[in-house]
mmCIF file of C-alpha atoms in Angstrom:
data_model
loop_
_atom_site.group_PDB
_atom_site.id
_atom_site.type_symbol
_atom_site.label_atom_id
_atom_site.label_comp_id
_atom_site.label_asym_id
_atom_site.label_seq_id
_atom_site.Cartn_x
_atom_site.Cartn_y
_atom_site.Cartn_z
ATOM 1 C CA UNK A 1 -44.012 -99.270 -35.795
ATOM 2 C CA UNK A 2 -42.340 -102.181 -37.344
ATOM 3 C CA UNK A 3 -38.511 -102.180 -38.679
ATOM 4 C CA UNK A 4 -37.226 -104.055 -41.357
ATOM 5 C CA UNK A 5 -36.759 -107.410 -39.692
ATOM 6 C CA UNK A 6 -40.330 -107.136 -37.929
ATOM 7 C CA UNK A 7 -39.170 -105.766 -34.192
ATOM 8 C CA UNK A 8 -41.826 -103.298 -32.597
ATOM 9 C CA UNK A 9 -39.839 -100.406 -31.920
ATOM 10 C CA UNK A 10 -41.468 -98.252 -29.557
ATOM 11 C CA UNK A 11 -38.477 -96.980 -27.367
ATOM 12 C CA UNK A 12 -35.596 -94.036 -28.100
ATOM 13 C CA UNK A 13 -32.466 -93.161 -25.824
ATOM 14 C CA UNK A 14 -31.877 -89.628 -26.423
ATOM 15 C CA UNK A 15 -28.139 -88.260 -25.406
ATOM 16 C CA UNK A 16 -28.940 -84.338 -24.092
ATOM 17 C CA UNK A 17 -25.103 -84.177 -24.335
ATOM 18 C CA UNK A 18 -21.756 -85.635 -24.796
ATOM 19 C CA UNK A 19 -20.029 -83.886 -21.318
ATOM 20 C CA UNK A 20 -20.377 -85.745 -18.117
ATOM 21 C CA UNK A 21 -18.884 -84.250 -15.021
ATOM 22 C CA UNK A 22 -17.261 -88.074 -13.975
ATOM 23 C CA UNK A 23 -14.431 -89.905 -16.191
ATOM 24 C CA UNK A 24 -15.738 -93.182 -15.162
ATOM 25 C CA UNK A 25 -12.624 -95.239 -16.519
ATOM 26 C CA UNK A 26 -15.225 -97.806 -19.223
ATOM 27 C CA UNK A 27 -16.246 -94.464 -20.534
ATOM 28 C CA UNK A 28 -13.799 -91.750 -21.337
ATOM 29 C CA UNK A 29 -10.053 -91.120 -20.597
ATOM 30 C CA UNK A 30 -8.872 -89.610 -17.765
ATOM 31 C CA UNK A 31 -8.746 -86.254 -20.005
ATOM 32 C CA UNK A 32 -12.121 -86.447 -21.111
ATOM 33 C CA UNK A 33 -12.688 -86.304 -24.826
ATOM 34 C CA UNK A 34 -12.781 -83.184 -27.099
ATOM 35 C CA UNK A 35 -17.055 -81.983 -26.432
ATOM 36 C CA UNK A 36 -18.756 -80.686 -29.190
ATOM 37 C CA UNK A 37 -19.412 -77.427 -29.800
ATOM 38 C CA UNK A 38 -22.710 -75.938 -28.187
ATOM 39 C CA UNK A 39 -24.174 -74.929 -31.561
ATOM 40 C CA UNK A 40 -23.909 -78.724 -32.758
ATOM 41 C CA UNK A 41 -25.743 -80.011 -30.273
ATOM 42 C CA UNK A 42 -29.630 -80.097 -30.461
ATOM 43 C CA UNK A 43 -31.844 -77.840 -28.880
ATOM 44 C CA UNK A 44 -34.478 -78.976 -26.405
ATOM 45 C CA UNK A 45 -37.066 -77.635 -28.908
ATOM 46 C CA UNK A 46 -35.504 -79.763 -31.702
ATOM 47 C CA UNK A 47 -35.110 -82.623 -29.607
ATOM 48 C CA UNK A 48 -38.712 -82.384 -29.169
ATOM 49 C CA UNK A 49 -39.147 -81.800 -32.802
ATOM 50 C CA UNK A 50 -37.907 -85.406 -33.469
ATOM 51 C CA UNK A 51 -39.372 -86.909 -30.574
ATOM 52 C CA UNK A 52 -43.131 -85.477 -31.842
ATOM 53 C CA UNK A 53 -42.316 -87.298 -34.965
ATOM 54 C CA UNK A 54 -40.902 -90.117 -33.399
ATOM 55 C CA UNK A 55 -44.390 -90.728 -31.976
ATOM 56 C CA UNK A 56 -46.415 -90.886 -34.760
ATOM 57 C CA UNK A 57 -44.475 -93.857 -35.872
ATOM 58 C CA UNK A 58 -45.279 -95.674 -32.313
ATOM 59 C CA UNK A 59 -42.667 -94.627 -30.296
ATOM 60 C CA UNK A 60 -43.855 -94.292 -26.959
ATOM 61 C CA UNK A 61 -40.887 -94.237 -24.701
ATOM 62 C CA UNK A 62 -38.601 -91.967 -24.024
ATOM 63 C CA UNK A 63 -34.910 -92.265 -21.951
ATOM 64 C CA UNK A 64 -32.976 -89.270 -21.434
ATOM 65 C CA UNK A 65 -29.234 -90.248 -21.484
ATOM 66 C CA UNK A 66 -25.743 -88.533 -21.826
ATOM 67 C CA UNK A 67 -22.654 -88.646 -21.361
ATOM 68 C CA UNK A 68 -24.658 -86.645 -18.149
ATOM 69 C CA UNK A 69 -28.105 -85.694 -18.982
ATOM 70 C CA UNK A 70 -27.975 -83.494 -15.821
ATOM 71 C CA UNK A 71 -25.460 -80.950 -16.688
ATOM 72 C CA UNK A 72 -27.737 -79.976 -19.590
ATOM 73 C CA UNK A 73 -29.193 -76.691 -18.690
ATOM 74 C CA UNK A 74 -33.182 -77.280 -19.081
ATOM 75 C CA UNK A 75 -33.186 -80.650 -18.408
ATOM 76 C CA UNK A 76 -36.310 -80.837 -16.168
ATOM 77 C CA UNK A 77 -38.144 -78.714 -18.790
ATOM 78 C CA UNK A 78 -37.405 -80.622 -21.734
ATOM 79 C CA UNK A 79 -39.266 -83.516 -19.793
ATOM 80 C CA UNK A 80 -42.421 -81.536 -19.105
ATOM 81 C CA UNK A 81 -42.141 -80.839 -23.123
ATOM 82 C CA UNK A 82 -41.989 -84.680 -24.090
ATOM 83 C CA UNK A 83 -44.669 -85.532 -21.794
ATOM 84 C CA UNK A 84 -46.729 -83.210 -23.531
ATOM 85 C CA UNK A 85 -46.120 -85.263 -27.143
ATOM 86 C CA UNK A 86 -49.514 -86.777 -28.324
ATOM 87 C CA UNK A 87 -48.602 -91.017 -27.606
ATOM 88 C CA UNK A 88 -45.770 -90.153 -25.311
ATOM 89 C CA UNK A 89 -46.804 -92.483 -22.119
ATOM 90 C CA UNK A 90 -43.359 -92.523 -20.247
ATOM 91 C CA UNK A 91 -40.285 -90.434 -19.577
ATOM 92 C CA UNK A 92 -37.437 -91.572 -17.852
ATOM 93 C CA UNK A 93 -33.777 -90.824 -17.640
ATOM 94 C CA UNK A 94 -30.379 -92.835 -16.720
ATOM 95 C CA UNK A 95 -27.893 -90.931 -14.484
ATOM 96 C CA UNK A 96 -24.816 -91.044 -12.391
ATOM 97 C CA UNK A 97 -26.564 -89.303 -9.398
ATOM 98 C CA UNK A 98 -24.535 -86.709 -8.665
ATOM 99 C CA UNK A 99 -26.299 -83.885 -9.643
ATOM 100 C CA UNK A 100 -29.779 -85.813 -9.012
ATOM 101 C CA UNK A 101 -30.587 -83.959 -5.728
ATOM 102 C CA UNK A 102 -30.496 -80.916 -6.489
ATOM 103 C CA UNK A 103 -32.566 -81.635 -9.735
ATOM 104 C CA UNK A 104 -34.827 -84.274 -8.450
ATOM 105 C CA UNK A 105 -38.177 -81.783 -7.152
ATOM 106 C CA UNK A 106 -38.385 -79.887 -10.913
ATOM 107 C CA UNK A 107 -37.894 -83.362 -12.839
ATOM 108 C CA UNK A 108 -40.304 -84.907 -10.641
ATOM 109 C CA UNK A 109 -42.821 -81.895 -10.847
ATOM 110 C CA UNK A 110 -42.327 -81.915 -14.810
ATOM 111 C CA UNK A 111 -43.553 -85.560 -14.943
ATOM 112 C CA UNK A 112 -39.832 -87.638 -14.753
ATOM 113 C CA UNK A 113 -41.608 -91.675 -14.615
ATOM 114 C CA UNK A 114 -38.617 -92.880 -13.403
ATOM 115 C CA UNK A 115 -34.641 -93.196 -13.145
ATOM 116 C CA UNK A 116 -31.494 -95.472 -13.749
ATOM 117 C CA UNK A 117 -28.799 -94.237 -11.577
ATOM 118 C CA UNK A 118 -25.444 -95.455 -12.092
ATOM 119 C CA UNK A 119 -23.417 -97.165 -9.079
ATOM 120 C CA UNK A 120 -20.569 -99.402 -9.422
ATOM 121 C CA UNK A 121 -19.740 -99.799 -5.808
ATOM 122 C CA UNK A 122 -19.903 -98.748 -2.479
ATOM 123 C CA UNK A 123 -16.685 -98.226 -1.606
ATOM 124 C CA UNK A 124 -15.603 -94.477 -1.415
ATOM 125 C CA UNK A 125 -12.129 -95.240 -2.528
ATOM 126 C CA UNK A 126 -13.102 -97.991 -5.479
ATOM 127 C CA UNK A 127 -15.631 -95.317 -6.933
ATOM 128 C CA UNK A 128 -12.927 -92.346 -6.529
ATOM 129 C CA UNK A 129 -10.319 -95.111 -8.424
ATOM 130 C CA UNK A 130 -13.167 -95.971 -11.215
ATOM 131 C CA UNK A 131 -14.991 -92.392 -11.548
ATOM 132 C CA UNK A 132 -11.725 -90.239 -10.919
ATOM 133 C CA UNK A 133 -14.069 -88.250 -9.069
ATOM 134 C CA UNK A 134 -15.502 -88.654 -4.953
ATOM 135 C CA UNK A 135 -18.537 -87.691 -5.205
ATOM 136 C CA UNK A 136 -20.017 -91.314 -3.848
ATOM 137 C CA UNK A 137 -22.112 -89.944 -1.074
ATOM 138 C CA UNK A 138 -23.773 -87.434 -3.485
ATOM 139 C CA UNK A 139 -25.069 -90.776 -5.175
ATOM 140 C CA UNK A 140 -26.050 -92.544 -1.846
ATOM 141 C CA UNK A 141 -27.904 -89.524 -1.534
ATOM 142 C CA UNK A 142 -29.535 -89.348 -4.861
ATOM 143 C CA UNK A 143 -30.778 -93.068 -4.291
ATOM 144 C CA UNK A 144 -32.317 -91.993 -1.183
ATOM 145 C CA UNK A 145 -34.015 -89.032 -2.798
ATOM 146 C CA UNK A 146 -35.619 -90.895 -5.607
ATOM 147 C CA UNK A 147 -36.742 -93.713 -3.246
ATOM 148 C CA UNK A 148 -38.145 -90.758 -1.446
ATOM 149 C CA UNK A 149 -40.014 -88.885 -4.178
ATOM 150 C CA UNK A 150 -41.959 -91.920 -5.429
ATOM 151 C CA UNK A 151 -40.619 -92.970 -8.572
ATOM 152 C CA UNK A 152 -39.483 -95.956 -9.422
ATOM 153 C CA UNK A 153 -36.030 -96.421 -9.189
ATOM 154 C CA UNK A 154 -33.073 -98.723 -10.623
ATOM 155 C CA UNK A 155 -29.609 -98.992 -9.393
ATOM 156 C CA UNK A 156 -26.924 -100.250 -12.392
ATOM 157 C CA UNK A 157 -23.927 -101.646 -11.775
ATOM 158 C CA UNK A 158 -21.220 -102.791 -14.700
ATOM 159 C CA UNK A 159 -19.288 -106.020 -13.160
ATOM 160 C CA UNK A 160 -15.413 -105.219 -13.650
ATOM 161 C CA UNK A 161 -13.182 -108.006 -12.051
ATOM 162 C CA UNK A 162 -10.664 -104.936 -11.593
ATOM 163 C CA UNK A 163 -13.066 -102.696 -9.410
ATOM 164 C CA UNK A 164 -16.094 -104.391 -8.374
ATOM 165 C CA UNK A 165 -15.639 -108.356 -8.448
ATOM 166 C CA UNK A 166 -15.437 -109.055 -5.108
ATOM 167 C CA UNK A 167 -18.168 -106.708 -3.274
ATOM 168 C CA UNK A 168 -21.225 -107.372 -5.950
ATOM 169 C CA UNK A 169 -23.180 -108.999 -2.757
ATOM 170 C CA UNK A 170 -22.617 -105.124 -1.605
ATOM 171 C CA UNK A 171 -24.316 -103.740 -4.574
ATOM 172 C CA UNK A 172 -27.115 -106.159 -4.312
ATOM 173 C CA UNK A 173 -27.915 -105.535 -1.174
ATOM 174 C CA UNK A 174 -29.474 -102.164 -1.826
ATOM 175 C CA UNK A 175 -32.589 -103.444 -3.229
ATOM 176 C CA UNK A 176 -32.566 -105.700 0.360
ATOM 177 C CA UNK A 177 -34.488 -103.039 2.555
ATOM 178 C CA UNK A 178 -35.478 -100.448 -0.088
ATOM 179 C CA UNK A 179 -37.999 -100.799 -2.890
ATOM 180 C CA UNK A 180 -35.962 -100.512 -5.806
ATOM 181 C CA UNK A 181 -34.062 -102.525 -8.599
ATOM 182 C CA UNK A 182 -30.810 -103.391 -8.654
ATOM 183 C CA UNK A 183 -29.183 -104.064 -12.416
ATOM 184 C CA UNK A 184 -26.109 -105.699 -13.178
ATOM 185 C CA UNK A 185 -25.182 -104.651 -16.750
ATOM 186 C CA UNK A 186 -22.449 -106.638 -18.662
ATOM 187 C CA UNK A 187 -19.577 -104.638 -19.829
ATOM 188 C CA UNK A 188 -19.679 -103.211 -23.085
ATOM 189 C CA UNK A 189 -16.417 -103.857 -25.328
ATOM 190 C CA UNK A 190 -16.470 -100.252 -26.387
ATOM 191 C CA UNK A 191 -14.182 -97.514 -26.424
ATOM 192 C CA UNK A 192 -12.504 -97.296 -22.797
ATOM 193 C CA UNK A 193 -14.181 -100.901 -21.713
ATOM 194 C CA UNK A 194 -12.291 -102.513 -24.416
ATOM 195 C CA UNK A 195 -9.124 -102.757 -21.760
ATOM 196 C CA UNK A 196 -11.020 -104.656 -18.793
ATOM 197 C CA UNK A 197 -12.166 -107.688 -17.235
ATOM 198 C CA UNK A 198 -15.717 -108.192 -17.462
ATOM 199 C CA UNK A 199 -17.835 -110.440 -15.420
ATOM 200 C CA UNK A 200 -20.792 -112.384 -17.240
ATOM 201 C CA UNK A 201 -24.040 -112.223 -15.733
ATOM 202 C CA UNK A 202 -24.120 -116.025 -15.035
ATOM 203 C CA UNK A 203 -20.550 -115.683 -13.011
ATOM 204 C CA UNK A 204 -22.147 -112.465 -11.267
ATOM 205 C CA UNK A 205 -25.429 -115.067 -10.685
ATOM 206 C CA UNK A 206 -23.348 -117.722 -9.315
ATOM 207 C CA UNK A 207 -21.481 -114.736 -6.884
ATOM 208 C CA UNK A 208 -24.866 -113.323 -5.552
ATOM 209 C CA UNK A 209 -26.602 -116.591 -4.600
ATOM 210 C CA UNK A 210 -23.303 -117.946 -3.006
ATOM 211 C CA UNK A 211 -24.090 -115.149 -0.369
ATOM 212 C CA UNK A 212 -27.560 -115.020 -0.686
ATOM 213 C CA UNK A 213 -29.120 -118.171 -1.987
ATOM 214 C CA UNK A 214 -30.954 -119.362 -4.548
ATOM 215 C CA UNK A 215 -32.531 -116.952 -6.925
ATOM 216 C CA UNK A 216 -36.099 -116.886 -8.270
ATOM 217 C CA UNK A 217 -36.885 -115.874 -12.279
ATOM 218 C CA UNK A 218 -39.512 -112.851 -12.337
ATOM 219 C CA UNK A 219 -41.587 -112.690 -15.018
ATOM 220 C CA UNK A 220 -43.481 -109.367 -14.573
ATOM 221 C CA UNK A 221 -42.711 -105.968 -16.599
ATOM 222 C CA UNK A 222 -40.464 -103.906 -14.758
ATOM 223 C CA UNK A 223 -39.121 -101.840 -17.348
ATOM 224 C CA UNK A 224 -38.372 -101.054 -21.119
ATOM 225 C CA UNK A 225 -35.263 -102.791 -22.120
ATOM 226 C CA UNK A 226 -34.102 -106.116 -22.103
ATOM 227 C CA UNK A 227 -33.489 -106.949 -18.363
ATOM 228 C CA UNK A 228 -34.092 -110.092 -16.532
ATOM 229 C CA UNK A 229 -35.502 -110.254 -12.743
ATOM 230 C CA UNK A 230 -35.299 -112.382 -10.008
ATOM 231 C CA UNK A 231 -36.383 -112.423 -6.670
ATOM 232 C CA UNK A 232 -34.693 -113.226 -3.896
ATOM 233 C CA UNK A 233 -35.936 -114.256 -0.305
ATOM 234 C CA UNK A 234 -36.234 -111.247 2.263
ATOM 235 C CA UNK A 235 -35.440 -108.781 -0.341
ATOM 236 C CA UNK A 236 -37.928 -105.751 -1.033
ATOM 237 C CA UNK A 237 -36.592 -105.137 -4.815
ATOM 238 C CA UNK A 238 -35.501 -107.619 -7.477
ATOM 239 C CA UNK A 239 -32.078 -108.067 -9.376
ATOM 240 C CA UNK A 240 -31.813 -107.723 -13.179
ATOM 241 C CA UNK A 241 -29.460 -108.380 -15.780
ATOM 242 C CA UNK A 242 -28.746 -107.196 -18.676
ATOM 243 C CA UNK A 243 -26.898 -109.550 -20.764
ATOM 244 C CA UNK A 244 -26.069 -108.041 -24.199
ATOM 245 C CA UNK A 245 -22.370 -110.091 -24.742
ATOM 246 C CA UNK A 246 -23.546 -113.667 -23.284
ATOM 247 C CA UNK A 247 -26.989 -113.767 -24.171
ATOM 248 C CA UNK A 248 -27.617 -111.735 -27.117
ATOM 249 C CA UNK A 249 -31.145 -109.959 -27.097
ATOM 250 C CA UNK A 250 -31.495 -108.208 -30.150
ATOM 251 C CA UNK A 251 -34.479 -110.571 -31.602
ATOM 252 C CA UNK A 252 -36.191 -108.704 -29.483
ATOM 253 C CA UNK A 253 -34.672 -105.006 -29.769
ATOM 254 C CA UNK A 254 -37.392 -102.527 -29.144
ATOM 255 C CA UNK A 255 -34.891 -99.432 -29.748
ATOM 256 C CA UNK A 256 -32.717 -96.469 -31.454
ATOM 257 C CA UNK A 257 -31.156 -93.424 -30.268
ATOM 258 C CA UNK A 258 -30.723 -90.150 -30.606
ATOM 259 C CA UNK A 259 -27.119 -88.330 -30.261
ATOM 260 C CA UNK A 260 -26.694 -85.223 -28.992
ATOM 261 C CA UNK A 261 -25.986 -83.378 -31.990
ATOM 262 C CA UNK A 262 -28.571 -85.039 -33.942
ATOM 263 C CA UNK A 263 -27.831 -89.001 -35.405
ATOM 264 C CA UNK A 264 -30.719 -91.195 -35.263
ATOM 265 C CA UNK A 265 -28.810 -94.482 -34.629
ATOM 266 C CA UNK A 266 -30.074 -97.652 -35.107
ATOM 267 C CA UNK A 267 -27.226 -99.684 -33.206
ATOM 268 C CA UNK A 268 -25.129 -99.601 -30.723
ATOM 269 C CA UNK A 269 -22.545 -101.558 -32.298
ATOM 270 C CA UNK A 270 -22.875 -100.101 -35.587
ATOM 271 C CA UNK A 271 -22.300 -96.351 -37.129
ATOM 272 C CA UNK A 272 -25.517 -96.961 -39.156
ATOM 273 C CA UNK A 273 -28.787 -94.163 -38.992
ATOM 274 C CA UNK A 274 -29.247 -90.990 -40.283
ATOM 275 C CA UNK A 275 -28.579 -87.276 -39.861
ATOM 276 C CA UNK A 276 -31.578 -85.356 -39.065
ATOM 277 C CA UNK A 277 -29.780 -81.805 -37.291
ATOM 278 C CA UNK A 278 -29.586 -80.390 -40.668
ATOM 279 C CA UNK A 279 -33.068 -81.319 -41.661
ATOM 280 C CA UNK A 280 -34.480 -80.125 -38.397
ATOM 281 C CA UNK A 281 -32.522 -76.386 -39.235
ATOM 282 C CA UNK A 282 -33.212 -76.417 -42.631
ATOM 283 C CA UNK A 283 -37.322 -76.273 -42.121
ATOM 284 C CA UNK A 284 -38.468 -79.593 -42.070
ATOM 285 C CA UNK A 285 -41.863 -80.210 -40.822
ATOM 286 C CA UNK A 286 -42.697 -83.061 -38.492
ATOM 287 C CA UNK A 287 -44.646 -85.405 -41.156
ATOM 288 C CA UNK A 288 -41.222 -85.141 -43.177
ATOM 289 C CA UNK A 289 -39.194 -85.790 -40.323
ATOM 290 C CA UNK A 290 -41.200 -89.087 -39.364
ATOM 291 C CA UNK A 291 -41.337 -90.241 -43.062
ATOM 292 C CA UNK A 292 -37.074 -89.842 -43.000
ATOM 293 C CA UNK A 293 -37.168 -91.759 -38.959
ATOM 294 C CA UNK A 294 -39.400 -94.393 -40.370
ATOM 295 C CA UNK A 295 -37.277 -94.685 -43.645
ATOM 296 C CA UNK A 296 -34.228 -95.265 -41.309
ATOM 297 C CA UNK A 297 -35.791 -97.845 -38.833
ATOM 298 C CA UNK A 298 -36.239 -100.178 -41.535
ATOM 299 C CA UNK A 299 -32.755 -100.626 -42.430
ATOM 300 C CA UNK A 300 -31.512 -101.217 -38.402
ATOM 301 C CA UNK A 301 -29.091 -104.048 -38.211
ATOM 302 C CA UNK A 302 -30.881 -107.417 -36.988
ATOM 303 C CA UNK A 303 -28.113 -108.005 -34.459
ATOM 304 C CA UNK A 304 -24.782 -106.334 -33.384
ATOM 305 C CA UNK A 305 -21.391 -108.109 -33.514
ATOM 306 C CA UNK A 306 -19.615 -107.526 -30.512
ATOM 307 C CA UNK A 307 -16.739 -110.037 -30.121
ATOM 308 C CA UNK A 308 -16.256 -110.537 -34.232
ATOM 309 C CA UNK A 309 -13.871 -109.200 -36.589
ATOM 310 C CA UNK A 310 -14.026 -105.496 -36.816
ATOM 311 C CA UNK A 311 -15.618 -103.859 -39.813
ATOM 312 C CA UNK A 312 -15.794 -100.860 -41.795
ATOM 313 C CA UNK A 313 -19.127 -99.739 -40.169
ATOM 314 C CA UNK A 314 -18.185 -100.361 -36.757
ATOM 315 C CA UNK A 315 -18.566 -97.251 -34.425
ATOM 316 C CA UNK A 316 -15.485 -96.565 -32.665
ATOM 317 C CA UNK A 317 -17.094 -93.442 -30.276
ATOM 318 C CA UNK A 318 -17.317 -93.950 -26.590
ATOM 319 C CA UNK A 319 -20.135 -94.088 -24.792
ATOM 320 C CA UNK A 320 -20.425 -90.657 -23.662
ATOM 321 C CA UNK A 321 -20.516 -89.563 -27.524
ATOM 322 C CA UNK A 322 -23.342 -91.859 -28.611
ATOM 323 C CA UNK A 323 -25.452 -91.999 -25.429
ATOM 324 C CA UNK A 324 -25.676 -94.599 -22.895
#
């Protein structure tokens, strides 16, 4: 499936739910934010409603997001259901870990393709500081599980000069002796993240080969986003970057999400998309429901605006309520 400005989009985030059981300080006060109501959320059988008639279109990917996917009750059955989908090739899911061992054997047994766990640093008082939470030896943990299970696993990081500036070489060095990725994921100026010091990729570059040398560009597939690898000398994994504020991607935008209670959005930065909870309640078959999706998709933005002059249709949720 095409959208309006020619993209293939073959790739949906869908948010389980807005609650997360961290207050990572990018992401939501230290009081949380008001959750929606359990009967406005979507169903796992709905979710797989649009997902069905997602892939018809083309879409082919899948990323289970939240706030914290893992507090949704079902969440290892919902991605047996999805793998099930006709033209569904890959599920996957982004996390902050915590709850990840406990969870890992059913999602892995249901068909889970890989995971995105969240780590900002290594440092048991940092991460209680920037999570309000100390739980970072339950994500050590979770790492070590997924390494262990056989999926392929990703480590991201979001480079705050207040929290993590000085120990990214820390961060790094988990993909060192263990095969797995680690991502370094510029800041996004939303919500909660508005208030801090980001570090650009290339400053976070210049940082990692000070203490490790010089980098090598990758240019295999390693994922489904926008990421950029290198390889560095002695290390088993590779170091990406995602660079959405310095080196705009969205030419080559491949996605949309899916809220939790039901908005097909077609931007990040932008409070465009469509409603489809009430369609999916009110009897709508799957051939309708991919005729409204495809509809949609041809009206997302061709790039966000992040660092202009606000507008009208900017979204001003955090990232919990749209879905990271």
């Amino acid at each position: 499936m095409t959208d309006g400005k020619g993209r293939i989009i073959d790739y949906i985030r869908v948010s389980l739910t807005d609650r997360c059981n961290l207050r990572c300080v990018y992401c939501m006060p230290a009081q949380g934010v008001e959750p929606e109501p359990y009967e406005n959320l979507l169903t796992l059988e709905e979710i797989t409603r649009v997902c069905a008639a997602a892939a018809r279109l083309g879409i082919s990917k899948v990323k289970l997001t939240g706030g914290e996917p893992l507090v949704r009750k079902g969440c290892a059955a919902l991605v047996g259901m999805l793998k099930a989908i006709p033209g569904i090739r890959e599920v996957t899911m982004t996390t902050n870990g915590v709850l990840l061992p406990r969870e890992l054997p059913a999602l892995v047994e249901n068909g889970l393709d890989a995971v995105n766990i969240s780590l900002d640093t290594l440092d048991p008082e940092t991460f209680r500081t920037l999570t309000r939470c100390s739980m970072e030896e339950d994500v050590r943990k979770a790492i070590r599980r997924a390494v262990e299970a056989g999926i392929r696993v990703k480590v991201n990081a979001i480079p705050i000069e207040e929290y993590n500036g000085q120990s990214l070489g820390e961060l790094a060095a988990l993909a060192k002796d263990q095969p797995l990725d680690v991502r370094f994921i510029e800041l996004m100026p939303i919500g909660e993240g508005k208030h801090l010091t980001p570090i650009g990729n290339e400053e976070v570059r210049r940082r990692l080969e000070a203490d490790y040398g010089p980098m090598t560009p990758w240019e295999g597939k390693r994922g489904n986003g926008p990421a950029v690898y290198y390889s560095l000398p002695g290390f088993t994994g590779k170091l990406g970057f995602i660079s959405a504020i310095s080196h705009e991607f969205c030419g080559e935008c491949n996605r949309v999400r899916l809220t939790s209670t039901g908005f097909l959005k077609l931007c990040l930065h932008y409070n465009d998309g469509i409603p489809l909870r009430e369609l999916l309640r009110t009897g709508a078959g799957e051939e309708e429901l991919a005729g409204v999706i495809q509809e949609a998709i041809q009206k997302k933005p061709l790039h966000h605006n992040f660092g202009g002059c606000e507008t009208p249709d900017m979204d001003h949720h955090t990232m919990s309520q749209i879905g990271g």
